[in-house]
Short mmCIF file of N, CA and C in Angstrom, two decimals:
data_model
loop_
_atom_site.label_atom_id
_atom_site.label_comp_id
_atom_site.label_asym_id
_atom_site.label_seq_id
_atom_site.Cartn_x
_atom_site.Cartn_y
_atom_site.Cartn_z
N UNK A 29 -1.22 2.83 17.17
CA UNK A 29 -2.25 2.36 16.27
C UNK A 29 -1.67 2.31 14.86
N UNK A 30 -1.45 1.02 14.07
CA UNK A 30 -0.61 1.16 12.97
C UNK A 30 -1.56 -0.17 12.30
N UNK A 31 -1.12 0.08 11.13
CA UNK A 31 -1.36 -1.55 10.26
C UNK A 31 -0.16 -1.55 9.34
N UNK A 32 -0.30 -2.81 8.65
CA UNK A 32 0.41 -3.57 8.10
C UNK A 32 -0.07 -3.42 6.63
N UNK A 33 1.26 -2.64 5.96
CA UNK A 33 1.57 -2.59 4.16
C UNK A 33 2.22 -4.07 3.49
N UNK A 34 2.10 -4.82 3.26
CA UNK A 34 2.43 -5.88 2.59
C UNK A 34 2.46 -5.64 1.06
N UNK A 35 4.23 -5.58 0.28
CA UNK A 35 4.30 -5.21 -0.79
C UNK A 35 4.80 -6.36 -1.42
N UNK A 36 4.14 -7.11 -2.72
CA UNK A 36 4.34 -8.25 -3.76
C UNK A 36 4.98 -7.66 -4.87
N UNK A 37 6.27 -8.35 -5.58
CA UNK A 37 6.28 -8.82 -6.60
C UNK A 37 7.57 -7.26 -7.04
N UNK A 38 7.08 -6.25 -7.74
CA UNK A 38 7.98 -5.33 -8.38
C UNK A 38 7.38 -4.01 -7.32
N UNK A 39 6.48 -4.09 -6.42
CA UNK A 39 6.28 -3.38 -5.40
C UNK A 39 7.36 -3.71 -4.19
N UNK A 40 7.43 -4.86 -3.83
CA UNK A 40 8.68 -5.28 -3.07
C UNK A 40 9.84 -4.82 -3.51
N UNK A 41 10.30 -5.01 -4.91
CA UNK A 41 11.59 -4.47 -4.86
C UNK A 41 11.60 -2.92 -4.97
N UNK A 42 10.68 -1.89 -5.60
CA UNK A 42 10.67 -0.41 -5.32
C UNK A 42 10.76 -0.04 -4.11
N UNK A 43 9.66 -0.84 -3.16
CA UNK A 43 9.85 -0.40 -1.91
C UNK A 43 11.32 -0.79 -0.87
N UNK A 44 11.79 -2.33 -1.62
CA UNK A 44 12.79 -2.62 -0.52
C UNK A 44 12.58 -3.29 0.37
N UNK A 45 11.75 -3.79 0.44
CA UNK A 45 11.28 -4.68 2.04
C UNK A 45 9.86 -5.35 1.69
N UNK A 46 9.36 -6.42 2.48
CA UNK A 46 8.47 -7.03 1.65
C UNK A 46 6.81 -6.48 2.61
N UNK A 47 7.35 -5.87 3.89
CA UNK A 47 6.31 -5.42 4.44
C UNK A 47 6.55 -4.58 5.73
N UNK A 48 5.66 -3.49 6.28
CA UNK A 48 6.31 -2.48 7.21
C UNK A 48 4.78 -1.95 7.54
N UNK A 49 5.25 -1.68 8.99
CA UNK A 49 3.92 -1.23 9.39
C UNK A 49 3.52 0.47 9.52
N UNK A 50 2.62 1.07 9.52
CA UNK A 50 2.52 2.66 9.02
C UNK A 50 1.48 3.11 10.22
N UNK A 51 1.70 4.26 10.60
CA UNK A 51 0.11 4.61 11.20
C UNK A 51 -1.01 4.59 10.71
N UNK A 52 -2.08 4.28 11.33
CA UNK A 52 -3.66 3.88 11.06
C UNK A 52 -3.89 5.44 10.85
N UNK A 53 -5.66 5.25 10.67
CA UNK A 53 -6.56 6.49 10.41
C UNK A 53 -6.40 7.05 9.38
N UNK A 54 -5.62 6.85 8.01
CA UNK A 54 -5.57 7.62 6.96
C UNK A 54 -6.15 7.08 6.06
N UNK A 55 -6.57 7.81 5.00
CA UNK A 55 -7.44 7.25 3.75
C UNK A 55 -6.05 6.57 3.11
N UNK A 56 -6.65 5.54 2.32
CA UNK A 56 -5.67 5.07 1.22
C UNK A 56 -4.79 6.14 0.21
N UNK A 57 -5.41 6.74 0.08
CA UNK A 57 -4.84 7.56 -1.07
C UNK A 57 -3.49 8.73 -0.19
N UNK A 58 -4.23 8.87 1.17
CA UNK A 58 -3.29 9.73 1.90
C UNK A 58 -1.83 8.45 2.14
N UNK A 59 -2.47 7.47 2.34
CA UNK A 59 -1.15 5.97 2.91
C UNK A 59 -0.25 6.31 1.99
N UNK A 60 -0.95 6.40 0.38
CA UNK A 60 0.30 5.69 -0.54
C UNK A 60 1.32 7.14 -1.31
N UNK A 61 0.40 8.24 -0.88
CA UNK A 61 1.58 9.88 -0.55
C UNK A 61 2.29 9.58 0.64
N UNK A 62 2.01 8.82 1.25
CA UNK A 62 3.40 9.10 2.49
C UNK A 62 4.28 7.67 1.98
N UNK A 63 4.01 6.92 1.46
CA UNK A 63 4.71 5.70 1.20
C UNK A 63 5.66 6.21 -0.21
N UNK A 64 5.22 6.90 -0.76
CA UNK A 64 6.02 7.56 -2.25
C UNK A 64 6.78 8.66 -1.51
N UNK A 65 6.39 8.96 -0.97
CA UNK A 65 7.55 9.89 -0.03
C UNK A 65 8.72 9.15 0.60
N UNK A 66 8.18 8.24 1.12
CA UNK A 66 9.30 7.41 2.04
C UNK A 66 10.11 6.66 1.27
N UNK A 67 9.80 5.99 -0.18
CA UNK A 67 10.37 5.52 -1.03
C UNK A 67 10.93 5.87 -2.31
N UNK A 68 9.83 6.15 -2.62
CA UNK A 68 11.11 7.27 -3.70
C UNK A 68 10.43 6.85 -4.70
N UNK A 69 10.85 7.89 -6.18
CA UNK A 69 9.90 7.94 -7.41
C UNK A 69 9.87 6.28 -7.87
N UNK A 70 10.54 5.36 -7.73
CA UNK A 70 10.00 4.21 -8.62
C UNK A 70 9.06 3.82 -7.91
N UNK A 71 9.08 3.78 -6.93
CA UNK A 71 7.62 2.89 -6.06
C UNK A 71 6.89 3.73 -6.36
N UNK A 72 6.50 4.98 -6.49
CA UNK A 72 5.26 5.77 -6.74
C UNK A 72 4.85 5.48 -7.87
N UNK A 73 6.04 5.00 -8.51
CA UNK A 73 5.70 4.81 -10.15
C UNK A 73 4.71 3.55 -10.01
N UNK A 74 5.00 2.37 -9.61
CA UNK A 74 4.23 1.20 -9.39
C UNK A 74 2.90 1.47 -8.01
N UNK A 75 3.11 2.06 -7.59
CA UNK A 75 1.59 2.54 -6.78
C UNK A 75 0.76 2.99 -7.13
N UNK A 76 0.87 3.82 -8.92
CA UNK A 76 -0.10 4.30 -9.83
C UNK A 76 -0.49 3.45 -10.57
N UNK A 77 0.01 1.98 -10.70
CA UNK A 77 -0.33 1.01 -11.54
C UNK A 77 -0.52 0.35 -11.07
N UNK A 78 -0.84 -0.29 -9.45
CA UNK A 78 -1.40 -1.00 -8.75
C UNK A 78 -2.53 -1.38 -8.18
N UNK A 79 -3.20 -2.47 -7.46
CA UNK A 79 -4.47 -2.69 -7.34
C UNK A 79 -4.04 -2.92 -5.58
N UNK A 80 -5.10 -2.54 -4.80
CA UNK A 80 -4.93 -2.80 -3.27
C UNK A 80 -6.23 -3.55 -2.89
N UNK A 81 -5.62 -4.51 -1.70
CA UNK A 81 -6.69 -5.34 -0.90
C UNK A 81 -6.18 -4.86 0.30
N UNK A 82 -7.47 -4.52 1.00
CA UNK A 82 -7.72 -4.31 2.70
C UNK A 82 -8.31 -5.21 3.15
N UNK A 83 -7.11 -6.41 3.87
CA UNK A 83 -7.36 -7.39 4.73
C UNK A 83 -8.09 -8.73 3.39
N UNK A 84 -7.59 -8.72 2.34
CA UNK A 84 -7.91 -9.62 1.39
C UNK A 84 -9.26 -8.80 0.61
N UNK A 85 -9.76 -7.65 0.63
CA UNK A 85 -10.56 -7.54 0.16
C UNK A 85 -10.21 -5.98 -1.03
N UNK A 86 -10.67 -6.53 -2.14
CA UNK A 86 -10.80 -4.89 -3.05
C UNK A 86 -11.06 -3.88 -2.52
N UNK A 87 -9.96 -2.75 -2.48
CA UNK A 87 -10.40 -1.31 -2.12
C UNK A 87 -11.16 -0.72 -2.92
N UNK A 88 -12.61 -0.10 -3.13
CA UNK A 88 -12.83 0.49 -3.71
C UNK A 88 -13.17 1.87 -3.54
N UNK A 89 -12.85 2.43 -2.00
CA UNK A 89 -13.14 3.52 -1.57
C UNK A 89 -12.12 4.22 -1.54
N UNK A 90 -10.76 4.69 -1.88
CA UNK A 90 -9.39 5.03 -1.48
C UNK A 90 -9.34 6.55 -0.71
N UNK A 91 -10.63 6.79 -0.11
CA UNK A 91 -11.01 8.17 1.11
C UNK A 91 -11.11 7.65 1.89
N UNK A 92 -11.51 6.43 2.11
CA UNK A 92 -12.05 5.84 3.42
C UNK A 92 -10.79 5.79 4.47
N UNK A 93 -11.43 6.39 5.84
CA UNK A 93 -10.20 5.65 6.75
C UNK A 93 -10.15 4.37 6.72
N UNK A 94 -8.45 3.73 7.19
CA UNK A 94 -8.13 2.74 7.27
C UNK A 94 -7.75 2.39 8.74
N UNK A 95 -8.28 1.89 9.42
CA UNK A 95 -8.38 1.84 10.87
C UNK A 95 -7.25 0.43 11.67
N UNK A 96 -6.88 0.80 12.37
CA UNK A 96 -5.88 0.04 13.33
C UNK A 96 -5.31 -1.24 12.76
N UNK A 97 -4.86 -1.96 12.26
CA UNK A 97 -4.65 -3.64 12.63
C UNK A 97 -5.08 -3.83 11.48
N UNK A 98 -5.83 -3.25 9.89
CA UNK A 98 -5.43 -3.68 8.73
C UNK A 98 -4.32 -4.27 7.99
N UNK A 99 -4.53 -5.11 7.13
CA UNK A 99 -3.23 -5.73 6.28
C UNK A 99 -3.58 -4.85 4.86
N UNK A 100 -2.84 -4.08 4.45
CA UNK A 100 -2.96 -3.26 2.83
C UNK A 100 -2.09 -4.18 1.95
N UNK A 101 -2.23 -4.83 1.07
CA UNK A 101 -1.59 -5.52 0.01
C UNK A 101 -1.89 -4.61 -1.25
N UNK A 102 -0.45 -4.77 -1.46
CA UNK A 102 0.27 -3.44 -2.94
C UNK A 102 0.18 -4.48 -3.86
N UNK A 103 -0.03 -4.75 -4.73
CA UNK A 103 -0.37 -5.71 -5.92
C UNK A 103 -0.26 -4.95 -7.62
N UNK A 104 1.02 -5.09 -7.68
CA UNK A 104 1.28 -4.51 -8.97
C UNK A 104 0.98 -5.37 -10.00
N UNK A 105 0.71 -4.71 -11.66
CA UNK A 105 0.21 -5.45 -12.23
C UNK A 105 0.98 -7.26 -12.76
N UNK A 106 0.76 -8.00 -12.88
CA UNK A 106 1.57 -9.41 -12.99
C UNK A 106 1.62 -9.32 -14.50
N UNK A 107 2.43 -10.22 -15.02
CA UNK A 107 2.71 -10.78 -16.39
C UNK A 107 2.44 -12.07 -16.70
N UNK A 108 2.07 -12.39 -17.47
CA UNK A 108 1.70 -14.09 -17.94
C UNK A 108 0.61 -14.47 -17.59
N UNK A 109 0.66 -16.19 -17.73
CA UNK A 109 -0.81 -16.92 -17.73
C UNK A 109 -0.73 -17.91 -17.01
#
């Protein structure tokens, strides 16, 4: 039971890869402690300044479980117009 982390832009390059799949059932906030673990202080650095969509949609709960076959998009902040 896993879903899918999809990382854009200066999240891609902290993390290294543009997407990887993780085990399900954890709150967001628990996902992105094991993802700063697995990656290392710059990506944690950009996971504190980031905005997330579950399956295209705004997280606004980051306790909530995240259940099987989600897409999480890491969306660090952009520059320009």
């Amino acid at each position: 039971m896993e879903l899918t982390v999809r990382y854009f832009a200066g999240a891609r390059a902290a993390a290294g890869r543009a997407e990887e799949s993780v085990p399900a059932g954890r709150s967001l906030d628990e996902l992105l402690d094991d993802l700063a673990s697995r990656h290392g202080e710059h990506l944690a650095v950009v996971l504190g300044a980031a905005s997330f969509l579950v399956d295209g949609v705004a997280c606004h709960d980051r306790r909530a479980s995240l259940p099987a076959g989600v897409t999480v998009d890491v969306l660090p902040p952009f520059a320009g117009g």
